[in-house]
PDB file of C-alpha atoms in Angstrom:
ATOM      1  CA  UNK A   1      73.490  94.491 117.274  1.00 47.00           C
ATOM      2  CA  UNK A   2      72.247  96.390 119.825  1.00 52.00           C
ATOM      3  CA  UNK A   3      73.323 100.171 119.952  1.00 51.00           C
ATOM      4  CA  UNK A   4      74.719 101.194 123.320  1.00 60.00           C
ATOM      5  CA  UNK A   5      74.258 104.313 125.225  1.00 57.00           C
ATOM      6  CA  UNK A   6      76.954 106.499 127.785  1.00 58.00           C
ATOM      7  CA  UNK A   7      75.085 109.527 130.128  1.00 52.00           C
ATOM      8  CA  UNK A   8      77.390 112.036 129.940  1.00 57.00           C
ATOM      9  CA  UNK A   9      78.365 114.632 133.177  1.00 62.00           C
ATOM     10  CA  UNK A  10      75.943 117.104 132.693  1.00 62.00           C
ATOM     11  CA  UNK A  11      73.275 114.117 132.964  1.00 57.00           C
ATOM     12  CA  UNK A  12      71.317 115.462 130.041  1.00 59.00           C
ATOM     13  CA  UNK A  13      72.742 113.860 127.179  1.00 59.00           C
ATOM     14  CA  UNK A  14      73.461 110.640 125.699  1.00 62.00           C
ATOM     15  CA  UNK A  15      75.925 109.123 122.963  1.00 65.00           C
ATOM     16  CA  UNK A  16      75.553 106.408 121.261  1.00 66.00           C
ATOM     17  CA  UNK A  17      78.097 104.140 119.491  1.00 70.00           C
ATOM     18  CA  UNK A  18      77.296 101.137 117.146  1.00 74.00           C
ATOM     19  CA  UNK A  19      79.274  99.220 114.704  1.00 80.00           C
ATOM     20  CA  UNK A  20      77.747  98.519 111.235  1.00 82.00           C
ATOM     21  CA  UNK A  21      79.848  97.188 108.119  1.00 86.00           C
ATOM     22  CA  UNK A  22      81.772  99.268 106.277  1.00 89.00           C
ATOM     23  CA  UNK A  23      79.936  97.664 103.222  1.00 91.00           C
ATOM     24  CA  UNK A  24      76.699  98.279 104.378  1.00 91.00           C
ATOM     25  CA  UNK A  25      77.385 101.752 105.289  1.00 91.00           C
ATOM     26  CA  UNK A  26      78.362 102.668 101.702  1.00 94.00           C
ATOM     27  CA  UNK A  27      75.666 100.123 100.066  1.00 94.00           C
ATOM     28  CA  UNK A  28      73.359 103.055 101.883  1.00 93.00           C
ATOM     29  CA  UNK A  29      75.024 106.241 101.348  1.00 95.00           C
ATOM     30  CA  UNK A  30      74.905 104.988  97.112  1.00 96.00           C
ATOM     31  CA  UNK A  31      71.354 104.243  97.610  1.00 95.00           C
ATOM     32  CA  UNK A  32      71.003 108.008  98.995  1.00 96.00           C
ATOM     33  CA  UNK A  33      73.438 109.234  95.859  1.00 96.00           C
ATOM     34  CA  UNK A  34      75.818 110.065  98.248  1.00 95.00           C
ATOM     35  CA  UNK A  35      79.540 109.393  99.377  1.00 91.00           C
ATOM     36  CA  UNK A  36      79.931 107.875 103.248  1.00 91.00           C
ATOM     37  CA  UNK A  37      80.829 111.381 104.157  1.00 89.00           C
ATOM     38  CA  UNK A  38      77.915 113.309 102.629  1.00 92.00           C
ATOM     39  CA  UNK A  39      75.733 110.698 104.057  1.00 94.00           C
ATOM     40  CA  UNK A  40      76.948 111.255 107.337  1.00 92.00           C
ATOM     41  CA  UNK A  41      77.536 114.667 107.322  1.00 93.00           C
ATOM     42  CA  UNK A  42      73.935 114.991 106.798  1.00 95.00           C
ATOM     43  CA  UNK A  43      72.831 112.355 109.263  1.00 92.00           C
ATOM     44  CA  UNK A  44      74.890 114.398 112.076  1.00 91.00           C
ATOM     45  CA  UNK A  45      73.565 117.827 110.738  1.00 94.00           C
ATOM     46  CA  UNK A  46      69.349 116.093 111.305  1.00 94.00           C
ATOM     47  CA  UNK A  47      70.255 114.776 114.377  1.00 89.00           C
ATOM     48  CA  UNK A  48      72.024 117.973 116.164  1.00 89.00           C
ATOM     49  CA  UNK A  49      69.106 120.229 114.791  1.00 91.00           C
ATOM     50  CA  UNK A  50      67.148 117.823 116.546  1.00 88.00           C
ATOM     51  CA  UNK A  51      69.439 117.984 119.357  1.00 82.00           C
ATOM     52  CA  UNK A  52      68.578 122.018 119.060  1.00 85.00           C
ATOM     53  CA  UNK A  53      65.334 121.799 119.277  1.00 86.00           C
ATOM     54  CA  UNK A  54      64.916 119.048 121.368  1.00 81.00           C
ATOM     55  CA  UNK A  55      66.611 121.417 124.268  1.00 79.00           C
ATOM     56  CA  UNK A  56      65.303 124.413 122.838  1.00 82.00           C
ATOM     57  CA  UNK A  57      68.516 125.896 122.235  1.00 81.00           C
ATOM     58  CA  UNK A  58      68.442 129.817 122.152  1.00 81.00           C
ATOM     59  CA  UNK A  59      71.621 130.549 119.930  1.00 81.00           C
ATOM     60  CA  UNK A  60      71.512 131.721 116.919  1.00 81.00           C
ATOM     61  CA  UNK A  61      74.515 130.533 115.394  1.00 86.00           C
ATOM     62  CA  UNK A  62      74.284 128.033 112.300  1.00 88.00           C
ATOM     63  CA  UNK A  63      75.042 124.430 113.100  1.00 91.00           C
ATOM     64  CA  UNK A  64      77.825 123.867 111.115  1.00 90.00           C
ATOM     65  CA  UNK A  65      80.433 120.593 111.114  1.00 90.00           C
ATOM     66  CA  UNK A  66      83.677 120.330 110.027  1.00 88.00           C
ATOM     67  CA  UNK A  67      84.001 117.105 107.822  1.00 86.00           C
ATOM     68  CA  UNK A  68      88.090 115.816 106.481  1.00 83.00           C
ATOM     69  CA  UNK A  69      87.971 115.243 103.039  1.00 79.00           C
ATOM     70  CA  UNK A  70      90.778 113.091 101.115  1.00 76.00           C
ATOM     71  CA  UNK A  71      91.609 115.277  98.396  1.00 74.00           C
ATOM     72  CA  UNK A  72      93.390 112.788  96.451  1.00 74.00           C
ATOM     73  CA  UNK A  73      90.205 111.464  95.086  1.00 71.00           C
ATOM     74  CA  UNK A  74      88.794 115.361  94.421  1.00 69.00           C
ATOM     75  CA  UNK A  75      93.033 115.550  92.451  1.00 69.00           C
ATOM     76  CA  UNK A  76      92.858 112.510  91.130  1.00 70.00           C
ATOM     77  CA  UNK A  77      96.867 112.334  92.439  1.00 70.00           C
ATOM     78  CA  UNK A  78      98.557 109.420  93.982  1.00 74.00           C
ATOM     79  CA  UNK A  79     100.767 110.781  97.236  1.00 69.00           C
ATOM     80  CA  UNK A  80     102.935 108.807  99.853  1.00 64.00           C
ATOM     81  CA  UNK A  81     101.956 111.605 102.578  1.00 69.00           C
ATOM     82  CA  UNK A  82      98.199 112.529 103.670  1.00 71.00           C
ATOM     83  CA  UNK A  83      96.434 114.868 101.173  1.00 71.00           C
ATOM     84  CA  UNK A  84      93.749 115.690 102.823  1.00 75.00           C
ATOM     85  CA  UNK A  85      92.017 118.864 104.358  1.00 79.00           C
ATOM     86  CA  UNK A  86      88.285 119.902 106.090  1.00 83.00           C
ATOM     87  CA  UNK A  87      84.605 120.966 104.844  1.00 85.00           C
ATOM     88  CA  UNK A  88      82.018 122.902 106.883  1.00 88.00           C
ATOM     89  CA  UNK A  89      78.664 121.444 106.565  1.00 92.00           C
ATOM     90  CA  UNK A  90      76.288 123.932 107.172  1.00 92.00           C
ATOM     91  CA  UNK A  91      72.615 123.048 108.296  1.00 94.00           C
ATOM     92  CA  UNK A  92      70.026 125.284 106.344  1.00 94.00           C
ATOM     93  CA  UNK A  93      66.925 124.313 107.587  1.00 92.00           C
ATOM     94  CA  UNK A  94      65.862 121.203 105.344  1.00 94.00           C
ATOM     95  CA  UNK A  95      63.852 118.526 107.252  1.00 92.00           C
ATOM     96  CA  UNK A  96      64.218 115.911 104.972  1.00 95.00           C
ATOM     97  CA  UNK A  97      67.486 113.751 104.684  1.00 96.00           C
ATOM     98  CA  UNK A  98      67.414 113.724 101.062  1.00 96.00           C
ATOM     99  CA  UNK A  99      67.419 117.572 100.979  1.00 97.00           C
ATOM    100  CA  UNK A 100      70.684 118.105 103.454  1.00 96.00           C
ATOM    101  CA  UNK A 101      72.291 115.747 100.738  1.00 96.00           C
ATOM    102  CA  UNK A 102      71.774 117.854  98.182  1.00 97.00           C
ATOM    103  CA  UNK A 103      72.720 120.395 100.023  1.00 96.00           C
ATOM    104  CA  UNK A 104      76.124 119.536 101.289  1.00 94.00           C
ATOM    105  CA  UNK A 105      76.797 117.755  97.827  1.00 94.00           C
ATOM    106  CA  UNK A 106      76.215 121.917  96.775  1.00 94.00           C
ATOM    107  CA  UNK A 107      78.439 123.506  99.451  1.00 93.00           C
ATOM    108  CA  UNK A 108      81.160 120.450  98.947  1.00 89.00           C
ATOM    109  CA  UNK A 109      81.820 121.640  95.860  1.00 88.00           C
ATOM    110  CA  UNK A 110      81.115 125.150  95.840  1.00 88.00           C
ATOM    111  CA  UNK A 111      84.324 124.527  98.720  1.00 85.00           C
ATOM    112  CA  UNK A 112      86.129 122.552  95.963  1.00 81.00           C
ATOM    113  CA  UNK A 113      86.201 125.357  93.287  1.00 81.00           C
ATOM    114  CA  UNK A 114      87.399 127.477  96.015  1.00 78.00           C
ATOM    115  CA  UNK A 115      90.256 125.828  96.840  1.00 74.00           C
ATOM    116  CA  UNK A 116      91.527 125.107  93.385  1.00 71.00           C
ATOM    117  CA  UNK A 117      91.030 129.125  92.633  1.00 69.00           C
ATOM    118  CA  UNK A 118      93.530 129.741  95.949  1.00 62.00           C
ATOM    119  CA  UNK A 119      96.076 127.105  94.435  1.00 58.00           C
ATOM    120  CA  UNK A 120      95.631 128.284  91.156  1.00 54.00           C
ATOM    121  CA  UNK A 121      95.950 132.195  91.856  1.00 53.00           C
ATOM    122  CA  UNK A 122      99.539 131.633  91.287  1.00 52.00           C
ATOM    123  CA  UNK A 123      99.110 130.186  87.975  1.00 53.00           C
ATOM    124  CA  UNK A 124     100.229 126.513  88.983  1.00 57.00           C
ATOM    125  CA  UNK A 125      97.954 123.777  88.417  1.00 61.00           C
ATOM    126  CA  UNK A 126      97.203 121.505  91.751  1.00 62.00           C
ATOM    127  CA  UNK A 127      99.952 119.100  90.337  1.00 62.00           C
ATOM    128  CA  UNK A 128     102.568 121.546  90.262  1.00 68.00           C
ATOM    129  CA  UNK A 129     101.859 123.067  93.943  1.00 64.00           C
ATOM    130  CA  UNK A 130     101.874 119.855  94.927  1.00 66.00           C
ATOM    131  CA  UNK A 131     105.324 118.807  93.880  1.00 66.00           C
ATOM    132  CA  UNK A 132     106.780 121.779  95.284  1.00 68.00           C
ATOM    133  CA  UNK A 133     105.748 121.366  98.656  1.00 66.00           C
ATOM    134  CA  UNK A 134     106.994 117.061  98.210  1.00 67.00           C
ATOM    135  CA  UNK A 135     109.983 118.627  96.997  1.00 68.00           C
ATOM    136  CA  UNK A 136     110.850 121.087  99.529  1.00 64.00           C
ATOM    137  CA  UNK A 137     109.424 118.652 102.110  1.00 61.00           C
ATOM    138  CA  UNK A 138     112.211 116.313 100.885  1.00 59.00           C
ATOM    139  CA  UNK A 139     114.675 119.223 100.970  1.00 60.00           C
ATOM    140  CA  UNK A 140     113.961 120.084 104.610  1.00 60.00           C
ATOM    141  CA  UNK A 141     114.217 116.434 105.745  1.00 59.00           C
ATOM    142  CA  UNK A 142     117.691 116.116 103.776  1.00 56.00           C
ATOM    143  CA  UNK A 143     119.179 118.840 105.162  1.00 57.00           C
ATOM    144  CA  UNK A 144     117.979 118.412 108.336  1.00 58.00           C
ATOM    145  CA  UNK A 145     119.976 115.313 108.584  1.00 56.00           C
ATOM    146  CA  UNK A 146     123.038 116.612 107.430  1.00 54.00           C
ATOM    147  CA  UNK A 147     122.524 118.876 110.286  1.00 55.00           C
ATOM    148  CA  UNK A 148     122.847 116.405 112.993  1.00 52.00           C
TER     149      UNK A 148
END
């Protein structure tokens, strides 16, 4: 399929949107050792530094994305309600694709251990924070109804 292109406001920049199977998508993230997200978190990371330079941006500031993660899979928990939350990606600076892989698969769970250590500072295990906040989700929603 042919990729298509929009010209934004500004006039100086183009995105791009294409459809590929889902199938495919992961087939190539695996053959990368990588997860969809990793893979694509790195693939955005090359292409804005090359964005950067391409427009020989001045700032200083890391490029950094913000990636949702489903943390039932990091849990291993089944939940009726969304359990998820976000990732920065940080760029450092590798050129090559398997590199920012590496990378991110480093900072992904360098993120992980730090959010088990602020769920954990109370002593509960994941499982048990968890079914607190189902539990006084369920209480809010019960009395809420008595309410009306």
């Amino acid at each position: 399929k042919v990729i298509k292109g929009t010209i934004l406001k500004n006039g100086k920049y183009t995105t791009y949107r294409g459809i590929c199977s889902g199938k495919q998508l992961h087939d190539v993230a695996k053959s990368h050792n990588a997860s969809v997200t990793e893979f694509l978190g790195a693939i955005q990371l090359l292409a804005l530094n090359k964005l950067a330079q391409a427009t020989n941006c001045r700032d200083k500031k890391p490029i950094r994305v913000l990636v949702p993660v489903n943390l039932r899979k990091l849990y291993n928990v089944e939940t009726l309600r969304n359990f998820s939350s976000y990732f920065f990606y940080q760029y450092n600076g590798q050129t090559e694709l398997a590199d920012v892989i590496a990378d991110l698969q480093q900072q992904a769970w360098e993120q992980q251990e730090w959010m088990e250590s602020q769920v954990t500072r109370s002593g509960k295990s994941i499982w048990e924070f968890f079914m607190d906040f189902i539990t006084k989700q369920h209480e809010r929603e019960y009395f809420e109804r008595d309410e009306r």
